[in-house]
Amino acid sequence: MSHHFDTKLAKEDPSLNLCDFYLFDGPSGKTVMAMTVNPDVGLSAPDTLHPEGLYAFRFDLNGDAREEVTFKFRFGEPRHGDGSEHTHIQPFVVRKATGDDALRGDAGESLVEGETGSVATDSDLRAYVGIAPELFAANAGFGTFMTAFYKDQRFDGDAFLHQQNPFARRNVTAIVLEVPSELIGKGKINAWATISLFGHAPEVQVSRWGLPMVTHLFLNDPSDQEVKEQFNASVPSEDLERFAKSIADFAEKMTTYAGSAADPGEYGKLIAARLCPNTLPYELGTSAAFEVASFNGRALGDDALDVMLTLAANTPLVDGLAPDRGRIRKDFPYYGAPYTAEEQVGVTPMPRPAKK
């Protein structure tokens, strides 16, 4: 959950909380895109998606940080499933939009329809929405690391010595779509995911996700939490103007405290240039790998936190934890079985931060 509880609305409704975004190659010339929502579903979050939510995967094909192709999920009202009031099933439809329709609204060509909890198939497309295991891993020492930075103005390289993953054995809701790559485009693209409210009122973007840990690491000044709201409501084409300076300042200070850059100011600018616009680059048809040296999509088993910590500090940082790769399948929908109630014995519901 590299972006959990980023905004006021996400704190109020977990179904609007965009936790993570993945993009990788599938079989036979296909590309897989996935986002997760509902942090800690089943324990502290419901298993439903917002009926007025617009869940979108957005693709920039020409490097202008604006989407030319968008795949959109919309959900109907939930009903109880399997005779249990705790399990819900919702109908959904997936649409592809181009041109002006890619930028806003829920218009587009209908690709496939289905219900949550089951794989929906139409020709070469497959879609799945359902409860899945949380694959993001992070060391609880991250909070100690950030406190040392903001409160003590120092680099705490020992913050991750005690290996405790607060996301272990938790579940999320995964939204997964596999399409022939030609439906997206060719060559190198840049992608991101969004969640918007789109119903009786004008469309309002609630969450945006391009690269992991940007708001929790680079835009997490305790004295300016409003910047997270601004980031999530904005679009990638605005990132250089609106957020690059804050990102550069953070990296400059971090490398100054760590003594890891000959010119911290210049390093900060380099990191800001790499993270802005905040989109995930990917060469269609290649093996995804989210690494310090380069970003090329993101596979479900990539250890994104280590990558972002190392980039921020300009020195190798390893938190000692990794995604539960034993919970990844080789075939669609690629997420393995969610954690059962028996496996979650002893896992306490994740506390949700107070609304401010």
Short mmCIF file of C-alpha atoms in Angstrom, two decimals:
data_model
loop_
_atom_site.label_atom_id
_atom_site.label_comp_id
_atom_site.label_asym_id
_atom_site.label_seq_id
_atom_site.Cartn_x
_atom_site.Cartn_y
_atom_site.Cartn_z
CA MET A 1 0.00 0.00 0.00
CA SER A 2 2.59 2.50 -1.07
CA HIS A 3 0.03 5.34 -1.22
CA HIS A 4 -2.45 4.46 1.53
CA PHE A 5 -4.56 7.17 3.20
CA ASP A 6 -3.20 9.97 1.01
CA THR A 7 -6.28 12.18 0.95
CA LYS A 8 -9.24 13.16 3.09
CA LEU A 9 -11.66 11.24 0.88
CA ALA A 10 -9.43 8.17 0.94
CA LYS A 11 -9.54 8.24 4.74
CA GLU A 12 -13.33 8.42 4.62
CA ASP A 13 -13.83 5.76 1.94
CA PRO A 14 -11.17 3.06 1.38
CA SER A 15 -12.66 2.21 -2.02
CA LEU A 16 -11.34 5.58 -3.22
CA ASN A 17 -7.85 4.88 -1.85
CA LEU A 18 -5.52 3.98 -4.73
CA CYS A 19 -2.81 1.94 -3.02
CA ASP A 20 -0.57 0.64 -5.79
CA PHE A 21 -0.20 0.44 -9.57
CA TYR A 22 1.52 -2.26 -11.63
CA LEU A 23 2.25 -2.65 -15.34
CA PHE A 24 3.93 -5.68 -16.93
CA ASP A 25 3.97 -8.00 -19.91
CA GLY A 26 1.48 -10.80 -20.27
CA PRO A 27 1.46 -13.80 -22.63
CA SER A 28 1.34 -13.63 -26.44
CA GLY A 29 1.72 -9.92 -27.02
CA LYS A 30 -0.48 -8.78 -24.15
CA THR A 31 0.02 -6.18 -21.44
CA VAL A 32 -1.28 -6.38 -17.88
CA MET A 33 -2.28 -3.37 -15.79
CA ALA A 34 -3.36 -3.61 -12.16
CA MET A 35 -4.29 -1.26 -9.35
CA THR A 36 -5.18 -2.02 -5.74
CA VAL A 37 -7.69 -0.26 -3.50
CA ASN A 38 -9.42 -0.93 -0.18
CA PRO A 39 -6.36 -1.22 2.09
CA ASP A 40 -6.85 -4.01 4.62
CA VAL A 41 -10.08 -5.26 3.04
CA GLY A 42 -11.95 -7.66 5.29
CA LEU A 43 -10.42 -6.35 8.50
CA SER A 44 -10.75 -2.57 8.45
CA ALA A 45 -12.13 -1.93 4.95
CA PRO A 46 -15.19 -3.26 3.09
CA ASP A 47 -14.94 -5.35 -0.07
CA THR A 48 -16.99 -3.03 -2.28
CA LEU A 49 -16.10 -0.49 -4.97
CA HIS A 50 -17.73 2.93 -5.16
CA PRO A 51 -20.76 2.94 -7.52
CA GLU A 52 -19.91 6.51 -8.47
CA GLY A 53 -16.20 5.78 -8.76
CA LEU A 54 -14.32 5.94 -12.04
CA TYR A 55 -11.25 3.68 -11.85
CA ALA A 56 -8.91 4.41 -14.76
CA PHE A 57 -5.63 3.29 -16.30
CA ARG A 58 -4.18 6.14 -18.37
CA PHE A 59 -1.54 5.95 -21.11
CA ASP A 60 0.57 8.71 -22.62
CA LEU A 61 1.81 7.57 -26.02
CA ASN A 62 3.84 10.57 -27.17
CA GLY A 63 5.63 11.90 -24.09
CA ASP A 64 3.47 14.97 -23.47
CA ALA A 65 2.30 13.74 -20.02
CA ARG A 66 -1.31 13.66 -21.24
CA GLU A 67 -3.30 10.51 -21.85
CA GLU A 68 -4.19 9.40 -25.37
CA VAL A 69 -5.70 6.05 -24.30
CA THR A 70 -7.63 5.31 -21.10
CA PHE A 71 -9.21 2.09 -19.82
CA LYS A 72 -12.06 2.78 -17.40
CA PHE A 73 -13.83 0.57 -14.85
CA ARG A 74 -17.30 1.45 -13.55
CA PHE A 75 -19.17 -0.57 -10.91
CA GLY A 76 -22.83 -1.13 -10.17
CA GLU A 77 -24.55 -1.42 -6.83
CA PRO A 78 -23.35 -4.34 -4.66
CA ARG A 79 -25.44 -7.32 -3.68
CA HIS A 80 -24.73 -9.94 -1.03
CA GLY A 81 -22.97 -13.06 -2.26
CA ASP A 82 -22.85 -16.66 -1.07
CA GLY A 83 -25.57 -15.97 1.47
CA SER A 84 -23.16 -13.84 3.51
CA GLU A 85 -23.73 -10.23 4.45
CA HIS A 86 -19.95 -9.78 4.58
CA THR A 87 -19.33 -10.77 0.94
CA HIS A 88 -20.50 -8.62 -1.94
CA ILE A 89 -20.73 -8.98 -5.71
CA GLN A 90 -20.86 -6.01 -8.07
CA PRO A 91 -21.32 -5.83 -11.83
CA PHE A 92 -18.68 -3.89 -13.73
CA VAL A 93 -17.98 -2.67 -17.24
CA VAL A 94 -14.62 -1.82 -18.81
CA ARG A 95 -14.39 0.81 -21.53
CA LYS A 96 -11.58 2.08 -23.74
CA ALA A 97 -11.49 5.79 -24.55
CA THR A 98 -9.35 7.88 -26.87
CA GLY A 99 -9.23 11.55 -27.79
CA ASP A 100 -11.15 13.91 -25.51
CA ASP A 101 -12.97 10.95 -23.95
CA ALA A 102 -9.62 9.67 -22.64
CA LEU A 103 -9.17 12.84 -20.57
CA ARG A 104 -12.43 12.94 -18.66
CA GLY A 105 -15.78 11.27 -18.12
CA ASP A 106 -16.78 7.63 -18.43
CA ALA A 107 -17.50 7.54 -22.17
CA GLY A 108 -15.73 5.02 -24.36
CA GLU A 109 -16.05 1.79 -26.28
CA SER A 110 -17.32 -1.07 -24.13
CA LEU A 111 -14.73 -3.88 -24.03
CA VAL A 112 -15.92 -6.38 -21.46
CA GLU A 113 -18.49 -6.75 -18.68
CA GLY A 114 -18.38 -8.96 -15.64
CA GLU A 115 -18.86 -9.33 -11.90
CA THR A 116 -16.43 -8.97 -9.06
CA GLY A 117 -14.88 -12.20 -7.84
CA SER A 118 -14.86 -13.81 -11.30
CA VAL A 119 -12.71 -13.49 -14.41
CA ALA A 120 -14.48 -11.71 -17.26
CA THR A 121 -13.37 -12.58 -20.78
CA ASP A 122 -14.16 -11.17 -24.20
CA SER A 123 -12.02 -12.27 -27.13
CA ASP A 124 -8.39 -11.50 -26.16
CA LEU A 125 -9.29 -9.38 -23.12
CA ARG A 126 -9.51 -10.51 -19.53
CA ALA A 127 -10.57 -8.53 -16.49
CA TYR A 128 -10.69 -9.40 -12.83
CA VAL A 129 -11.79 -7.47 -9.75
CA GLY A 130 -11.68 -9.11 -6.36
CA ILE A 131 -9.98 -9.60 -3.02
CA ALA A 132 -6.27 -10.29 -3.38
CA PRO A 133 -3.20 -10.57 -1.15
CA GLU A 134 -1.32 -7.37 -0.36
CA LEU A 135 2.02 -7.61 -2.19
CA PHE A 136 3.58 -4.34 -1.07
CA ALA A 137 6.07 -4.77 1.76
CA ALA A 138 7.51 -2.07 3.98
CA ASN A 139 9.50 -1.93 7.19
CA ALA A 140 7.78 -0.29 10.15
CA GLY A 141 11.04 1.59 10.63
CA PHE A 142 10.00 3.87 7.78
CA GLY A 143 8.23 6.10 10.29
CA THR A 144 11.39 6.31 12.40
CA PHE A 145 13.40 7.13 9.27
CA MET A 146 11.07 9.99 8.31
CA THR A 147 10.89 11.35 11.86
CA ALA A 148 14.68 11.52 11.99
CA PHE A 149 14.66 13.47 8.74
CA TYR A 150 11.96 16.02 9.58
CA LYS A 151 12.32 16.36 13.35
CA ASP A 152 16.04 15.79 13.92
CA GLN A 153 17.40 16.86 10.50
CA ARG A 154 19.51 13.73 10.22
CA PHE A 155 19.86 10.58 8.16
CA ASP A 156 18.96 7.43 10.10
CA GLY A 157 20.39 4.54 8.15
CA ASP A 158 19.72 2.17 11.07
CA ALA A 159 15.95 2.76 11.13
CA PHE A 160 15.26 -0.48 9.26
CA LEU A 161 17.25 -2.89 11.45
CA HIS A 162 14.11 -4.30 13.09
CA GLN A 163 12.25 -6.08 10.32
CA GLN A 164 8.53 -5.79 10.86
CA ASN A 165 6.12 -5.50 7.93
CA PRO A 166 2.83 -3.86 9.00
CA PHE A 167 1.27 -4.94 5.67
CA ALA A 168 1.99 -8.65 6.10
CA ARG A 169 -0.96 -11.04 5.73
CA ARG A 170 -3.36 -8.29 4.73
CA ASN A 171 -5.65 -8.20 1.71
CA VAL A 172 -6.65 -5.55 -0.80
CA THR A 173 -9.05 -5.31 -3.71
CA ALA A 174 -7.24 -5.79 -7.03
CA ILE A 175 -8.47 -4.41 -10.36
CA VAL A 176 -6.66 -6.25 -13.14
CA LEU A 177 -6.96 -5.88 -16.92
CA GLU A 178 -5.05 -7.80 -19.60
CA VAL A 179 -5.30 -6.54 -23.18
CA PRO A 180 -3.48 -7.06 -26.47
CA SER A 181 -0.66 -4.51 -26.37
CA GLU A 182 -1.81 -3.07 -29.69
CA LEU A 183 -4.91 -1.74 -27.92
CA ILE A 184 -2.57 0.54 -26.01
CA GLY A 185 0.01 1.45 -28.64
CA LYS A 186 3.59 0.65 -29.61
CA GLY A 187 7.03 1.14 -28.11
CA LYS A 188 7.63 3.22 -25.01
CA ILE A 189 4.62 4.58 -23.17
CA ASN A 190 4.06 6.33 -19.86
CA ALA A 191 1.21 5.27 -17.60
CA TRP A 192 -0.62 6.14 -14.41
CA ALA A 193 -3.82 5.25 -12.62
CA THR A 194 -6.55 7.43 -11.14
CA ILE A 195 -9.74 7.18 -9.14
CA SER A 196 -12.40 9.85 -9.58
CA LEU A 197 -15.91 10.44 -8.35
CA PHE A 198 -18.21 10.71 -11.34
CA GLY A 199 -21.91 10.76 -10.74
CA HIS A 200 -24.46 13.47 -10.06
CA ALA A 201 -21.81 16.15 -9.54
CA PRO A 202 -18.92 17.21 -11.80
CA GLU A 203 -16.04 14.73 -11.97
CA VAL A 204 -13.56 15.03 -9.10
CA GLN A 205 -10.24 13.20 -9.12
CA VAL A 206 -9.56 11.70 -5.70
CA SER A 207 -6.38 9.64 -6.15
CA ARG A 208 -3.51 9.54 -8.62
CA TRP A 209 -0.67 7.02 -8.80
CA GLY A 210 2.29 6.91 -11.16
CA LEU A 211 5.38 5.95 -9.15
CA PRO A 212 5.42 4.38 -5.66
CA MET A 213 6.14 6.25 -2.44
CA VAL A 214 6.14 9.74 -3.96
CA THR A 215 3.66 11.25 -1.52
CA HIS A 216 4.81 9.25 1.51
CA LEU A 217 8.50 9.85 0.90
CA PHE A 218 9.12 12.97 -1.18
CA LEU A 219 5.95 14.97 -0.43
CA ASN A 220 5.39 14.16 3.24
CA ASP A 221 6.39 17.31 5.12
CA PRO A 222 4.39 17.26 8.39
CA SER A 223 3.95 21.03 8.11
CA ASP A 224 2.45 20.79 4.59
CA GLN A 225 0.22 17.76 4.28
CA GLU A 226 -2.08 19.68 1.95
CA VAL A 227 0.43 19.05 -0.84
CA LYS A 228 -0.80 15.44 -0.96
CA GLU A 229 -4.32 16.64 -1.70
CA GLN A 230 -2.97 18.90 -4.42
CA PHE A 231 -0.90 16.11 -5.95
CA ASN A 232 -3.76 13.61 -6.04
CA ALA A 233 -6.12 16.13 -7.63
CA SER A 234 -3.64 17.20 -10.32
CA VAL A 235 -2.42 15.71 -13.62
CA PRO A 236 1.10 14.65 -14.69
CA SER A 237 1.51 17.54 -17.11
CA GLU A 238 1.50 19.88 -14.09
CA ASP A 239 4.10 18.01 -12.04
CA LEU A 240 7.25 19.83 -13.12
CA GLU A 241 5.76 23.21 -12.29
CA ARG A 242 3.92 22.27 -9.12
CA PHE A 243 5.93 19.54 -7.37
CA ALA A 244 9.45 19.35 -8.77
CA LYS A 245 10.88 21.91 -6.34
CA SER A 246 9.51 20.11 -3.28
CA ILE A 247 10.89 16.79 -4.51
CA ALA A 248 14.27 18.34 -5.31
CA ASP A 249 14.44 20.03 -1.89
CA PHE A 250 13.73 16.73 -0.13
CA ALA A 251 16.42 14.84 -2.05
CA GLU A 252 18.89 17.69 -1.52
CA LYS A 253 18.36 17.64 2.25
CA MET A 254 18.38 13.83 2.46
CA THR A 255 21.70 13.53 0.63
CA THR A 256 23.12 16.41 2.66
CA TYR A 257 22.28 14.62 5.91
CA ALA A 258 23.58 11.31 4.51
CA GLY A 259 26.73 12.88 3.05
CA SER A 260 26.04 10.88 -0.09
CA ALA A 261 26.22 13.44 -2.90
CA ALA A 262 29.08 15.68 -3.97
CA ASP A 263 26.52 18.33 -4.96
CA PRO A 264 23.23 17.72 -3.10
CA GLY A 265 21.48 20.57 -4.89
CA GLU A 266 22.29 19.15 -8.29
CA TYR A 267 21.30 15.65 -7.17
CA GLY A 268 17.95 16.97 -5.99
CA LYS A 269 17.29 18.43 -9.44
CA LEU A 270 18.21 15.12 -11.09
CA ILE A 271 15.74 13.22 -8.89
CA ALA A 272 12.98 15.76 -9.52
CA ALA A 273 13.56 15.40 -13.25
CA ARG A 274 13.31 11.62 -12.96
CA LEU A 275 10.11 11.66 -10.90
CA CYS A 276 8.34 14.44 -12.81
CA PRO A 277 6.07 13.95 -14.63
CA ASN A 278 4.95 11.30 -12.19
CA THR A 279 4.23 8.48 -14.61
CA LEU A 280 5.46 4.90 -14.94
CA PRO A 281 7.51 4.40 -18.14
CA TYR A 282 7.29 1.06 -19.90
CA GLU A 283 8.46 -0.43 -23.17
CA LEU A 284 5.52 -2.50 -24.36
CA GLY A 285 6.34 -6.16 -24.89
CA THR A 286 9.38 -6.24 -22.61
CA SER A 287 9.95 -7.75 -19.18
CA ALA A 288 8.93 -5.25 -16.51
CA ALA A 289 11.52 -4.25 -13.93
CA PHE A 290 11.28 -1.42 -11.43
CA GLU A 291 14.92 -0.75 -10.53
CA VAL A 292 17.23 1.98 -9.27
CA ALA A 293 18.97 2.20 -12.63
CA SER A 294 15.75 2.59 -14.61
CA PHE A 295 11.98 2.23 -14.40
CA ASN A 296 10.42 -0.11 -16.95
CA GLY A 297 6.95 -0.94 -15.72
CA ARG A 298 6.51 -2.68 -12.39
CA ALA A 299 5.99 -6.38 -11.79
CA LEU A 300 3.98 -7.64 -8.81
CA GLY A 301 7.13 -8.93 -7.10
CA ASP A 302 9.30 -5.83 -7.51
CA ASP A 303 10.54 -4.39 -4.21
CA ALA A 304 9.62 -0.78 -4.88
CA LEU A 305 10.36 0.65 -1.43
CA ASP A 306 14.06 -0.25 -1.55
CA VAL A 307 14.30 1.42 -4.97
CA MET A 308 12.70 4.68 -3.87
CA LEU A 309 14.64 4.85 -0.59
CA THR A 310 17.91 4.35 -2.45
CA LEU A 311 17.05 7.05 -4.97
CA ALA A 312 16.07 9.49 -2.22
CA ALA A 313 19.28 8.96 -0.24
CA ASN A 314 21.69 8.32 -3.14
CA THR A 315 23.04 5.41 -1.15
CA PRO A 316 21.88 1.77 -1.01
CA LEU A 317 19.05 1.39 1.50
CA VAL A 318 17.46 -2.00 2.08
CA ASP A 319 14.60 -2.37 4.54
CA GLY A 320 15.08 -6.16 4.70
CA LEU A 321 11.54 -7.01 3.57
CA ALA A 322 10.12 -8.03 0.21
CA PRO A 323 6.74 -8.77 -1.37
CA ASP A 324 5.25 -12.19 -0.60
CA ARG A 325 6.21 -13.61 -3.99
CA GLY A 326 4.79 -16.99 -3.06
CA ARG A 327 1.39 -15.33 -3.40
CA ILE A 328 1.91 -14.48 -7.09
CA ARG A 329 0.48 -16.66 -9.85
CA LYS A 330 2.02 -17.20 -13.28
CA ASP A 331 -1.33 -16.92 -15.01
CA PHE A 332 -4.22 -14.44 -14.96
CA PRO A 333 -5.16 -12.65 -12.72
CA TYR A 334 -1.56 -13.07 -11.41
CA TYR A 335 -2.61 -12.42 -7.81
CA GLY A 336 -2.75 -15.62 -5.82
CA ALA A 337 -5.35 -16.49 -3.21
CA PRO A 338 -6.07 -13.85 -0.58
CA TYR A 339 -5.09 -14.55 3.01
CA THR A 340 -7.67 -16.62 4.82
CA ALA A 341 -9.15 -15.87 8.22
CA GLU A 342 -6.95 -18.60 9.64
CA GLU A 343 -3.84 -17.03 8.12
CA GLN A 344 -4.85 -13.64 9.50
CA VAL A 345 -5.15 -14.79 13.10
CA GLY A 346 -3.24 -12.25 15.16
CA VAL A 347 -3.39 -9.55 12.45
CA THR A 348 -5.10 -6.53 13.95
CA PRO A 349 -7.25 -4.20 11.82
CA MET A 350 -5.20 -1.40 10.35
CA PRO A 351 -5.93 1.88 12.13
CA ARG A 352 -7.21 4.58 9.84
CA PRO A 353 -5.80 8.05 10.49
CA ALA A 354 -8.08 10.69 11.90
CA LYS A 355 -9.86 12.92 9.42
CA LYS A 356 -8.51 16.43 9.34
#
